[in-house]
mmCIF file of C-alpha atoms in Angstrom:
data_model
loop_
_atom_site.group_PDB
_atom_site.id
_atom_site.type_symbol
_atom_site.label_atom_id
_atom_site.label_comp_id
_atom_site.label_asym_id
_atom_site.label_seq_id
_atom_site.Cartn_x
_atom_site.Cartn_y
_atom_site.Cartn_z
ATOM 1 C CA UNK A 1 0.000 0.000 0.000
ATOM 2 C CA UNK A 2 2.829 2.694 0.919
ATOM 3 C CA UNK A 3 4.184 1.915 -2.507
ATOM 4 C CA UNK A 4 1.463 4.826 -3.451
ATOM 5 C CA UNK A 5 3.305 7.779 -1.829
ATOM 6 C CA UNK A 6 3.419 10.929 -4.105
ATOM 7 C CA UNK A 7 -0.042 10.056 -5.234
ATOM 8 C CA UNK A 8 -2.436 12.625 -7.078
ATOM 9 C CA UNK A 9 -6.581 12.260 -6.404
ATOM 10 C CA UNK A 10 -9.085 11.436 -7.972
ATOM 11 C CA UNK A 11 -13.022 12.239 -8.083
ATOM 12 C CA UNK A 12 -14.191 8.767 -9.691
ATOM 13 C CA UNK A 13 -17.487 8.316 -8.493
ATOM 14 C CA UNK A 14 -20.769 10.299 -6.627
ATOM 15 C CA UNK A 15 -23.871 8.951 -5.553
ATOM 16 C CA UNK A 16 -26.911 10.765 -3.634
ATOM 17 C CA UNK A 17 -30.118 10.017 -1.570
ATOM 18 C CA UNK A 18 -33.068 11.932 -0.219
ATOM 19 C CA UNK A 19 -35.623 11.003 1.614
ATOM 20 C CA UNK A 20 -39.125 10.233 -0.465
ATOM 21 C CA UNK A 21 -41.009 12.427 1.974
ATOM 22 C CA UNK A 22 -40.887 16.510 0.142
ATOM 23 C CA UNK A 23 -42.794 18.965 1.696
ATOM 24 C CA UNK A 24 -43.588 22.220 -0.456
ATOM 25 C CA UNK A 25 -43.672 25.724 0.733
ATOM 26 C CA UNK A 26 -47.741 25.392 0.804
ATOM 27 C CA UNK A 27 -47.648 22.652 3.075
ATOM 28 C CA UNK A 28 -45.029 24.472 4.928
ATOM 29 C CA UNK A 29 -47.772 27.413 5.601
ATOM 30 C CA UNK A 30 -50.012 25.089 6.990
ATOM 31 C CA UNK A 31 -47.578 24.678 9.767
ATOM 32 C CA UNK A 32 -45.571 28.007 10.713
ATOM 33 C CA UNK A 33 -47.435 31.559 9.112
ATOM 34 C CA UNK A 34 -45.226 31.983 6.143
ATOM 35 C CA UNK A 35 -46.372 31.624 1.978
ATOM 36 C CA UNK A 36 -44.700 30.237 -1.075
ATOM 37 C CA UNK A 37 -43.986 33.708 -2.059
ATOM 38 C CA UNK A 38 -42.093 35.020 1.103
ATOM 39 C CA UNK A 39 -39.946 31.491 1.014
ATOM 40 C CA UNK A 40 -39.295 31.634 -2.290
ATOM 41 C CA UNK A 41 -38.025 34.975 -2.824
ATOM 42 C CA UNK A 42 -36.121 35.150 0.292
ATOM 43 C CA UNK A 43 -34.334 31.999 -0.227
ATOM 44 C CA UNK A 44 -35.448 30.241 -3.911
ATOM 45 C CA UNK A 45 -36.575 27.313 -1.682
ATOM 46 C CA UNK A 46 -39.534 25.795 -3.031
ATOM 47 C CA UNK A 47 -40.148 22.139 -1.528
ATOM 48 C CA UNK A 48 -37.608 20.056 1.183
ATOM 49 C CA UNK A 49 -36.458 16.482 1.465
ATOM 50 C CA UNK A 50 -37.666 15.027 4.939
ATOM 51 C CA UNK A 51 -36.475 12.419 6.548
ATOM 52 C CA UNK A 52 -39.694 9.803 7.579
ATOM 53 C CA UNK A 53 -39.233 7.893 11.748
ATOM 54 C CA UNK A 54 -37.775 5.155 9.489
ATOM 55 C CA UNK A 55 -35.472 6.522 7.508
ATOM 56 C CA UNK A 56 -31.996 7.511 9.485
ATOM 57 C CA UNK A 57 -28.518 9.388 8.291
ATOM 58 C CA UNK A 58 -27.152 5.486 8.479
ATOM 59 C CA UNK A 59 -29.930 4.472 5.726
ATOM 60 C CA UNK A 60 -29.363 8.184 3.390
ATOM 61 C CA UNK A 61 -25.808 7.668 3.329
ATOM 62 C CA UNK A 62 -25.885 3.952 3.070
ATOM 63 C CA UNK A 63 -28.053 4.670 -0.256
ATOM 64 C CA UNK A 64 -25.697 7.113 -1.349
ATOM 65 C CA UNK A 65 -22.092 5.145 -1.117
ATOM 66 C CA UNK A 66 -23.830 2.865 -2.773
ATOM 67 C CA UNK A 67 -24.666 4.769 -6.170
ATOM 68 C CA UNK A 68 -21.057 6.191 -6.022
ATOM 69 C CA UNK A 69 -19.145 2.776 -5.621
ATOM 70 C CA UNK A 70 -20.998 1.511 -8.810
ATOM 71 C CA UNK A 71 -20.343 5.066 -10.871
ATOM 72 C CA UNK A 72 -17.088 4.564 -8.930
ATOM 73 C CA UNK A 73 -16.699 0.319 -10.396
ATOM 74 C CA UNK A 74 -15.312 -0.040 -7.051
ATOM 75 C CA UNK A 75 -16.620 -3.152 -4.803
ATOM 76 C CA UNK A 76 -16.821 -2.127 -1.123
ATOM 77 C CA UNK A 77 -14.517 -4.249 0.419
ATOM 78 C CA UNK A 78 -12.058 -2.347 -1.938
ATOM 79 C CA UNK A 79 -12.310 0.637 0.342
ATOM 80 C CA UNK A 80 -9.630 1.598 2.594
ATOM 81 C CA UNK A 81 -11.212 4.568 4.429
ATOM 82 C CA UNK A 82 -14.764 5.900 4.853
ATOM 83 C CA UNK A 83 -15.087 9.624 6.095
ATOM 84 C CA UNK A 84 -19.028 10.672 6.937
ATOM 85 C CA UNK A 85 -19.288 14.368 7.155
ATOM 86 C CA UNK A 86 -22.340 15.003 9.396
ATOM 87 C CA UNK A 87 -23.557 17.156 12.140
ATOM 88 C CA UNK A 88 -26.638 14.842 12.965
ATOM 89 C CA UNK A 89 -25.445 11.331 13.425
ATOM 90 C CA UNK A 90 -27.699 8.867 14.622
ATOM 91 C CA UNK A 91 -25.067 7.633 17.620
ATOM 92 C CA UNK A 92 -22.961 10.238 19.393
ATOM 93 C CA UNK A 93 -20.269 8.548 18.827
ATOM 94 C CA UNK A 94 -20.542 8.391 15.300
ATOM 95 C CA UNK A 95 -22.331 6.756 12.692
ATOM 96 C CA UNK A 96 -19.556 5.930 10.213
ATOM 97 C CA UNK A 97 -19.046 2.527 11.205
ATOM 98 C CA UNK A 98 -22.526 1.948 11.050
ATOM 99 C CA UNK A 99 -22.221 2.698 7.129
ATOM 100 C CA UNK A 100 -19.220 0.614 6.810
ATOM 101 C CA UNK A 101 -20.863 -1.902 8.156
ATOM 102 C CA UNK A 102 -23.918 -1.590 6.320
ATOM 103 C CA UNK A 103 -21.612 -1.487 2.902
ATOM 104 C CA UNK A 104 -19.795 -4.785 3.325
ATOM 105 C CA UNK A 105 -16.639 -2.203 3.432
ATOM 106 C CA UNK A 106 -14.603 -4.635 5.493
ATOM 107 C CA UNK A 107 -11.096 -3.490 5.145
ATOM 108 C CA UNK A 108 -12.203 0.345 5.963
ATOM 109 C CA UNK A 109 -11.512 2.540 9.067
ATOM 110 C CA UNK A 110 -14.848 4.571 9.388
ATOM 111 C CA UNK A 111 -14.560 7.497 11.229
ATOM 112 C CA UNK A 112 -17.233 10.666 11.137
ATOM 113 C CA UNK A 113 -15.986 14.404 10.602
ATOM 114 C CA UNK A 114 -17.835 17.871 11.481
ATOM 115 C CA UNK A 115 -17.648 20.642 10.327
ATOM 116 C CA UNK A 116 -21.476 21.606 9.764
ATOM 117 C CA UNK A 117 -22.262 22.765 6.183
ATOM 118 C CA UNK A 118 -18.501 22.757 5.525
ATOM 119 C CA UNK A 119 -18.245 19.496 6.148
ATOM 120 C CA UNK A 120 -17.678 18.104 2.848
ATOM 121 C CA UNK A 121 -15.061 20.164 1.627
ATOM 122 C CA UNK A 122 -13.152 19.877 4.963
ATOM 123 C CA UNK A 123 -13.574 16.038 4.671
ATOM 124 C CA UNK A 124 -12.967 16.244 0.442
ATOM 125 C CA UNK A 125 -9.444 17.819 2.124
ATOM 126 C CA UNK A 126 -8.647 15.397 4.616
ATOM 127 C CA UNK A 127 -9.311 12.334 2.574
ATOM 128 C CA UNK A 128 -7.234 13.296 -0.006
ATOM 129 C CA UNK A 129 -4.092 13.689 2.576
ATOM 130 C CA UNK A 130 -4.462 10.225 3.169
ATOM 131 C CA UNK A 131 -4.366 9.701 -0.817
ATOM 132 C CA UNK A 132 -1.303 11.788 -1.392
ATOM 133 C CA UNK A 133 1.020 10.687 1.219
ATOM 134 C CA UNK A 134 0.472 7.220 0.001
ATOM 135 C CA UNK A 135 -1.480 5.442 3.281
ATOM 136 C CA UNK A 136 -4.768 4.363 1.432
ATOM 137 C CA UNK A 137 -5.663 4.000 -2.305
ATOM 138 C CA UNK A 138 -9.345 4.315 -2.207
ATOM 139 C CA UNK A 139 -11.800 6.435 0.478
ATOM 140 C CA UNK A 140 -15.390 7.087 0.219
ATOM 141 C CA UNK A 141 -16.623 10.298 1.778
ATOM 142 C CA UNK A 142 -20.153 11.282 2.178
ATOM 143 C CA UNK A 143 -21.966 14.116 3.355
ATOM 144 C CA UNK A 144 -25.213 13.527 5.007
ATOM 145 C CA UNK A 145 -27.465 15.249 7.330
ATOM 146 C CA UNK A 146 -31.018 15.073 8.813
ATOM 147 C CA UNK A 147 -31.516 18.846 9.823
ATOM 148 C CA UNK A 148 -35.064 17.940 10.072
ATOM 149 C CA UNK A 149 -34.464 16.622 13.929
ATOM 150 C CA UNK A 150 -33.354 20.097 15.368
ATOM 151 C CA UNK A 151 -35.437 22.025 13.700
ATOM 152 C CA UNK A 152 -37.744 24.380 15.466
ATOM 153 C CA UNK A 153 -40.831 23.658 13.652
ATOM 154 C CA UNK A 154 -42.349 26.567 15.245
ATOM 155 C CA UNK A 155 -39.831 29.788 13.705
ATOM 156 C CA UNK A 156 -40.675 30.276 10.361
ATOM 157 C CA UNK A 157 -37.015 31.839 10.417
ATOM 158 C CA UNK A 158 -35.038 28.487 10.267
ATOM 159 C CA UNK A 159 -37.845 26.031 9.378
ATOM 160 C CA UNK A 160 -38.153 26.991 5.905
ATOM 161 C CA UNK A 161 -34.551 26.828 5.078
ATOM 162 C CA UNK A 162 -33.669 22.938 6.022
ATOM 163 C CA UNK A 163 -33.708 19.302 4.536
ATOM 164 C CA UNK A 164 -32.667 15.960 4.824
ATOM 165 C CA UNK A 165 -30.551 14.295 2.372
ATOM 166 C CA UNK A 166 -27.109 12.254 1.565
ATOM 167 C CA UNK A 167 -24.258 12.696 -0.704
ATOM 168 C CA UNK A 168 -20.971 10.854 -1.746
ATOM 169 C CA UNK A 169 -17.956 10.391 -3.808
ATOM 170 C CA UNK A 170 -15.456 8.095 -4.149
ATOM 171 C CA UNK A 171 -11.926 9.464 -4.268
ATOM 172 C CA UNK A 172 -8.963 6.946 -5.593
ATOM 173 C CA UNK A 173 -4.877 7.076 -5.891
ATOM 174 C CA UNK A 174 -4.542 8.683 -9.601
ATOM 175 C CA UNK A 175 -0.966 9.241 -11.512
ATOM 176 C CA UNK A 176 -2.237 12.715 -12.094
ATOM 177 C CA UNK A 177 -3.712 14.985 -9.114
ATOM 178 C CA UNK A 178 -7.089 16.224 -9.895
ATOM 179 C CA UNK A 179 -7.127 17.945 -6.858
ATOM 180 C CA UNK A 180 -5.782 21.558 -7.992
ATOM 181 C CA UNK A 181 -5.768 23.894 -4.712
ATOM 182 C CA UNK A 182 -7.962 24.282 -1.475
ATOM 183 C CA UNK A 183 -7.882 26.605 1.287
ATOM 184 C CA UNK A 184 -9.805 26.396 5.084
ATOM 185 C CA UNK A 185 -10.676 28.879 7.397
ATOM 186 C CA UNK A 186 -12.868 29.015 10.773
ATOM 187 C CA UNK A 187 -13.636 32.084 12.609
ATOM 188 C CA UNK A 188 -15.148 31.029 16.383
ATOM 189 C CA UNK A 189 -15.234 34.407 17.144
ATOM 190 C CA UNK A 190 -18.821 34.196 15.307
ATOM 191 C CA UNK A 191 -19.656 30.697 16.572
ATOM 192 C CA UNK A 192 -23.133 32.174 17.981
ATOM 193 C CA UNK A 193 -24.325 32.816 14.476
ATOM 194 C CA UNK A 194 -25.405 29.966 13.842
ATOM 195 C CA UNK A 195 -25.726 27.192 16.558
ATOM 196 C CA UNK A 196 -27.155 23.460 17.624
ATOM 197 C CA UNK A 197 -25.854 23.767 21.047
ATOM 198 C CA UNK A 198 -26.350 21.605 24.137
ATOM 199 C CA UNK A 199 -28.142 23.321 26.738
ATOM 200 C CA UNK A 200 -27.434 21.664 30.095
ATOM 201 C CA UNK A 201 -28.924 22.347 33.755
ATOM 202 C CA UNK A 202 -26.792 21.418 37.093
ATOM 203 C CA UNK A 203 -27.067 17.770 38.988
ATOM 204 C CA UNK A 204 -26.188 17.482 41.966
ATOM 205 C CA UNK A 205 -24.111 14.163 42.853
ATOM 206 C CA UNK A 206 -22.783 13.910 45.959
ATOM 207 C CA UNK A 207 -21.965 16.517 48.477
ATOM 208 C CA UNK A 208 -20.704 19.841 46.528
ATOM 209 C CA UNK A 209 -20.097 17.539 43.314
ATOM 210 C CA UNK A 210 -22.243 18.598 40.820
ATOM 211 C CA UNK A 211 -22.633 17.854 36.628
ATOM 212 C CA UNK A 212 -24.312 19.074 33.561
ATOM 213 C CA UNK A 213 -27.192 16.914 32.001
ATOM 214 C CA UNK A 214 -29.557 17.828 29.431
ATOM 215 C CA UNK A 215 -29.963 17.835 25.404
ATOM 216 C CA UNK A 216 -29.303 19.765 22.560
ATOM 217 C CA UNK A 217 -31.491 23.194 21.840
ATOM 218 C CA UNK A 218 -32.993 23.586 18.106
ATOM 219 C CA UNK A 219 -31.101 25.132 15.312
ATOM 220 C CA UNK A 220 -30.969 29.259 15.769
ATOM 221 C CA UNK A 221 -29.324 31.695 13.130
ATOM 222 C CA UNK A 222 -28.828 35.315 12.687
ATOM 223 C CA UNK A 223 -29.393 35.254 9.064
ATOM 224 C CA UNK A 224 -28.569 38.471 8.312
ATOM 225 C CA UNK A 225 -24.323 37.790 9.657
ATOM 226 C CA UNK A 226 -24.413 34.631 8.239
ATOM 227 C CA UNK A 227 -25.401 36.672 4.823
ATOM 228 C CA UNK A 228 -22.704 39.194 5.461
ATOM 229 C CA UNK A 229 -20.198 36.229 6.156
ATOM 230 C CA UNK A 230 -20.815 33.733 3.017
ATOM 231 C CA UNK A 231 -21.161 36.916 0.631
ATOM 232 C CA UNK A 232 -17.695 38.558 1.854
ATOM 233 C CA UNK A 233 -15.895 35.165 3.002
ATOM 234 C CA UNK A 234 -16.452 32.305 0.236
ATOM 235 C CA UNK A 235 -15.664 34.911 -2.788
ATOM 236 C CA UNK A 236 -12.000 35.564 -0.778
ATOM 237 C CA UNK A 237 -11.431 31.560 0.024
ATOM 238 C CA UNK A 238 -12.533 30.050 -3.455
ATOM 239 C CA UNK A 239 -10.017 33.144 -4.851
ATOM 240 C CA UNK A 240 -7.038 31.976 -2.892
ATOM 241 C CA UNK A 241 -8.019 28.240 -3.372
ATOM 242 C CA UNK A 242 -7.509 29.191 -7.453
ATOM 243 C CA UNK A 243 -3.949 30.720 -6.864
ATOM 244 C CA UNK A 244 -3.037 27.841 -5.193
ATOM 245 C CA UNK A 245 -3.737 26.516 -8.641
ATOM 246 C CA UNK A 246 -2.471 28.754 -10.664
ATOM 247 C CA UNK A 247 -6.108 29.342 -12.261
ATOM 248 C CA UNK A 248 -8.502 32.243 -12.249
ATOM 249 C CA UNK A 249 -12.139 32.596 -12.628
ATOM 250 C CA UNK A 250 -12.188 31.853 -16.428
ATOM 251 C CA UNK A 251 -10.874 29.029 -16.016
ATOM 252 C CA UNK A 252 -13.735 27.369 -14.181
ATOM 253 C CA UNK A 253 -16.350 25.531 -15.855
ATOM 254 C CA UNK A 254 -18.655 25.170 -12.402
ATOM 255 C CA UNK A 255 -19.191 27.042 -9.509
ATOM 256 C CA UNK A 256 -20.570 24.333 -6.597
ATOM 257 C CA UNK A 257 -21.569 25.991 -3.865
ATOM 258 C CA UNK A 258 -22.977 25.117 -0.397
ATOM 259 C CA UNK A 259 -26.638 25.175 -1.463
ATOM 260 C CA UNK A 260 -27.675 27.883 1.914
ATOM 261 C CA UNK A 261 -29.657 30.851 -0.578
ATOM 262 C CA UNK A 262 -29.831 31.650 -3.174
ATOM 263 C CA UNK A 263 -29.153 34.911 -2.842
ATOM 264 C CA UNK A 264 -25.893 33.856 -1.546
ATOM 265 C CA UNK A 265 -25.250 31.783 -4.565
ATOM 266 C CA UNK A 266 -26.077 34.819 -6.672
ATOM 267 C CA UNK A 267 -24.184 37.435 -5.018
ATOM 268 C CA UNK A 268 -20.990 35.097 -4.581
ATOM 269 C CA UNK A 269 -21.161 34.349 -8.185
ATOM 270 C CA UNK A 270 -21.250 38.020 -9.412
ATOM 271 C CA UNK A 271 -18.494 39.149 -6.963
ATOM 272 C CA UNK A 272 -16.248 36.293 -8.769
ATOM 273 C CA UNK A 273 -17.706 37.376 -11.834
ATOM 274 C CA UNK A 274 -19.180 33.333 -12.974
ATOM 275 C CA UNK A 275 -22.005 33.763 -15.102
ATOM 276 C CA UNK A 276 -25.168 31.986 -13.862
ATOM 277 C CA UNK A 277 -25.154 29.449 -16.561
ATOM 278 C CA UNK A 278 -21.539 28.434 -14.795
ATOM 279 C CA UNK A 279 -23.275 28.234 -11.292
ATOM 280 C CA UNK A 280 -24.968 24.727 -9.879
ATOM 281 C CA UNK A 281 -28.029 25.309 -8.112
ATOM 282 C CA UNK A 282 -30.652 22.369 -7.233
ATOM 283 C CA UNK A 283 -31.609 24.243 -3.776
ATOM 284 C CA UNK A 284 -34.741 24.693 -5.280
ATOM 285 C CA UNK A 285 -35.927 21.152 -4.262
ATOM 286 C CA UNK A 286 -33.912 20.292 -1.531
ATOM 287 C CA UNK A 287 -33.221 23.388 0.687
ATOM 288 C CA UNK A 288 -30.257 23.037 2.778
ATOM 289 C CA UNK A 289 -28.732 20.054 3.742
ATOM 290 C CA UNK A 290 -25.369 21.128 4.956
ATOM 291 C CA UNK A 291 -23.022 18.541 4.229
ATOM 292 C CA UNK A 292 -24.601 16.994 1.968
ATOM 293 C CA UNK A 293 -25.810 20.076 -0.472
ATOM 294 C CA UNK A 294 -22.691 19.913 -2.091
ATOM 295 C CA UNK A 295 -22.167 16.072 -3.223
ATOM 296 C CA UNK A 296 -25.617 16.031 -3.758
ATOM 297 C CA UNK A 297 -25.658 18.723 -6.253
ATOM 298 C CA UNK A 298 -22.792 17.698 -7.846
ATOM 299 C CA UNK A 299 -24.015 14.067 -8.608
ATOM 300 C CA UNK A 300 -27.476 15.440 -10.167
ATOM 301 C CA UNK A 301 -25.372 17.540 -12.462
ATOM 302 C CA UNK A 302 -23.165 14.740 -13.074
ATOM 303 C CA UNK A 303 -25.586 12.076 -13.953
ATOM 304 C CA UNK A 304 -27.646 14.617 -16.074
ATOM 305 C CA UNK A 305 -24.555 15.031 -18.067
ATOM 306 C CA UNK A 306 -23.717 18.640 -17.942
ATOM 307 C CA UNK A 307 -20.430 18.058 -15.554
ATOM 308 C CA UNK A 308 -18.212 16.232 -17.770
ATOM 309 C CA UNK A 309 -15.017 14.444 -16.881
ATOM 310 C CA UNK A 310 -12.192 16.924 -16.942
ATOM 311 C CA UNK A 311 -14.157 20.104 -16.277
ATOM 312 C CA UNK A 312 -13.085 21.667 -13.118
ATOM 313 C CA UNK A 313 -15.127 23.170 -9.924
ATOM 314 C CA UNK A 314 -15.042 25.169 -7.080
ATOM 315 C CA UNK A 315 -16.539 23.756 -4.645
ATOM 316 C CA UNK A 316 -16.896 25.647 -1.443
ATOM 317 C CA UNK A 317 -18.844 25.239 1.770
ATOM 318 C CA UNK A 318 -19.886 27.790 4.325
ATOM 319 C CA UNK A 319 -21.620 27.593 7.530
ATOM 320 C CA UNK A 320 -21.588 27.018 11.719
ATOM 321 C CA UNK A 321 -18.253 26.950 13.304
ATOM 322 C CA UNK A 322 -17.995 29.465 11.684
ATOM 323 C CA UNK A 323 -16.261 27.454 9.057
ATOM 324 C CA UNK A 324 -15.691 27.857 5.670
ATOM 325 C CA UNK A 325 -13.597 26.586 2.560
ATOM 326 C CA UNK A 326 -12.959 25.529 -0.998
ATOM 327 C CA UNK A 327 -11.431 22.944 -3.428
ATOM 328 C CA UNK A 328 -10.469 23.410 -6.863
ATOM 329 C CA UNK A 329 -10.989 20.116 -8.513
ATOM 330 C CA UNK A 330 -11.418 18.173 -11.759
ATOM 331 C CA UNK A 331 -14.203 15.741 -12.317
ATOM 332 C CA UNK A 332 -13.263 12.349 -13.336
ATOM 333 C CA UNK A 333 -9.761 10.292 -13.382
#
């Protein structure tokens, strides 16, 4: 295996899954006072993915590794390494495994990464250092999340913006890199924009000996900073990820965003000065699914045929943390 050091990476394989369940801005109004109008021109959200009691991340991403390994023509036990980006696992202590297992991926170490709606690029990142300095051949990262479990269902704020879904790719040992330039960045100076965070009351033990028990609060955002944030933030990082390339704007065929707004998606995308034709959107139908937006996008534009292999993307994902990043990178071996 360590034969492989010096490696380049490749993107050889995606996959996605949503839940069957969609629920439309109409049927959203029903439930929180809000309209298809206000949703939709706020956001360009029309409908959302949600996850049924029997559906779990476990199942979504299960679903999805499973498209990608076939695109991929890689059998699961082939895998070396499985990396779930999530911020909603089913276990605490991490669903990963529970994929592997589900997979037949025998040979792989499963771990889970977070890093909330950055999560894929972050993990995109990592697996490919594992690639490059020659320790495994073949990894399988998905992004997957089930927002729909800590969402207030009562603020018409958040509810409207989230859905459930799964995405993956399969990444392999290549003689030429694909993987052209990236750059990371997290600010927790501004962690209380955007939050899931445990709220805990005191227990008393013994004596003066005293703990924290409780559960995690529901999703809360200050929408207007995290606008502020993507619109000034991604442009800079996707920018600094291309001169690590040596590329510029014209030289991108796709812009693959973290599917948050599209407003976001629109202003980013004149600031770098991508037309719209350039810019992959399906945030129409899904909403956001954090980690997952991005693979999942990317795999409905690759199995409609309009990415084609050797076209390269920007990819960059924004969100709690705050986090945010990009990856230059060409589709296909």
């Amino acid at each position: 295996m360590h034969q492989f050091i010096g490696a380049g990476v490749a993107v050889t394989g995606s996959g996605s899954a949503a839940p069957s369940l969609s629920l439309d801005n109409v049927g959203l109004s029903q439930i929180v006072e809000t309209s298809d109008e206000w949703i939709s021109s706020r956001t360009g959200i029309q409908q959302r993915r949600l996850a049924t009691p029997q559906e779990t991340l476990a199942t979504l991403a299960t679903e999805a590794s499973r498209s990608a390994l076939a695109m991929a023509e890689v059998e699961p036990q082939e895998i070396d390494l499985i990396i779930l980006a999530t911020s909603t696992p089913d276990d605490l202590f991490g669903t990963a495994s529970k994929v592997q297992a589900e997979l037949g991926a025998v040979n792989a170490v499963a771990f889970d990464l977070t890093a909330a709606c950055s999560g894929f690029v972050f993990g995109l990142v990592t697996a490919s250092q594992f690639i490059r300095t020659g320790v495994y051949r073949k990894v399988l990262l998905i992004g997957a999340d089930v927002l729909s479990r800590w969402v207030d269902w009562s603020d018409r704020r958040t509810c409207v913006l989230f859905g459930d879904g799964a995405g993956a790719v399969v990444l392999q040992a290549n003689d030429r890199d694909r993987l052209l330039g990236f750059e990371l960045r997290s600010d927790g100076s501004q962690n209380s924009c955007l939050n899931l965070a445990y709220a805990g009351q005191p227990r008393s033990l013994v004596g003066e000996h005293a703990i924290a028990q409780g559960n995690y609060q529901f999703i809360t955002m200050n929408g207007q900073e995290v606008y502020r944030f993507a619109v000034k933030r991604v442009p800079e990082v996707i920018e600094k990820a291309l001169h690590r390339a040596s590329l510029s704007t014209e030289d991108l065929d796709w812009l693959l965003l973290h599917q948050a707004n599209q407003r976001i998606l629109d202003a980013v995308a004149q600031r770098l000065k991508v037309p719209s034709e350039k810019v992959v959107s399906n945030l129409a139908r899904y909403g956001n699914t954090s980690a997952a937006s991005i693979p999942l996008a990317l795999d409905e534009y690759v199995r409609a045929g309009k990415i084609q292999p050797g076209q390269t993307i920007a990819a960059s994902g924004f969100g709690a943390g705050l986090t945010w990043g990009a990856a230059i990178f060409q589709w296909g071996r």
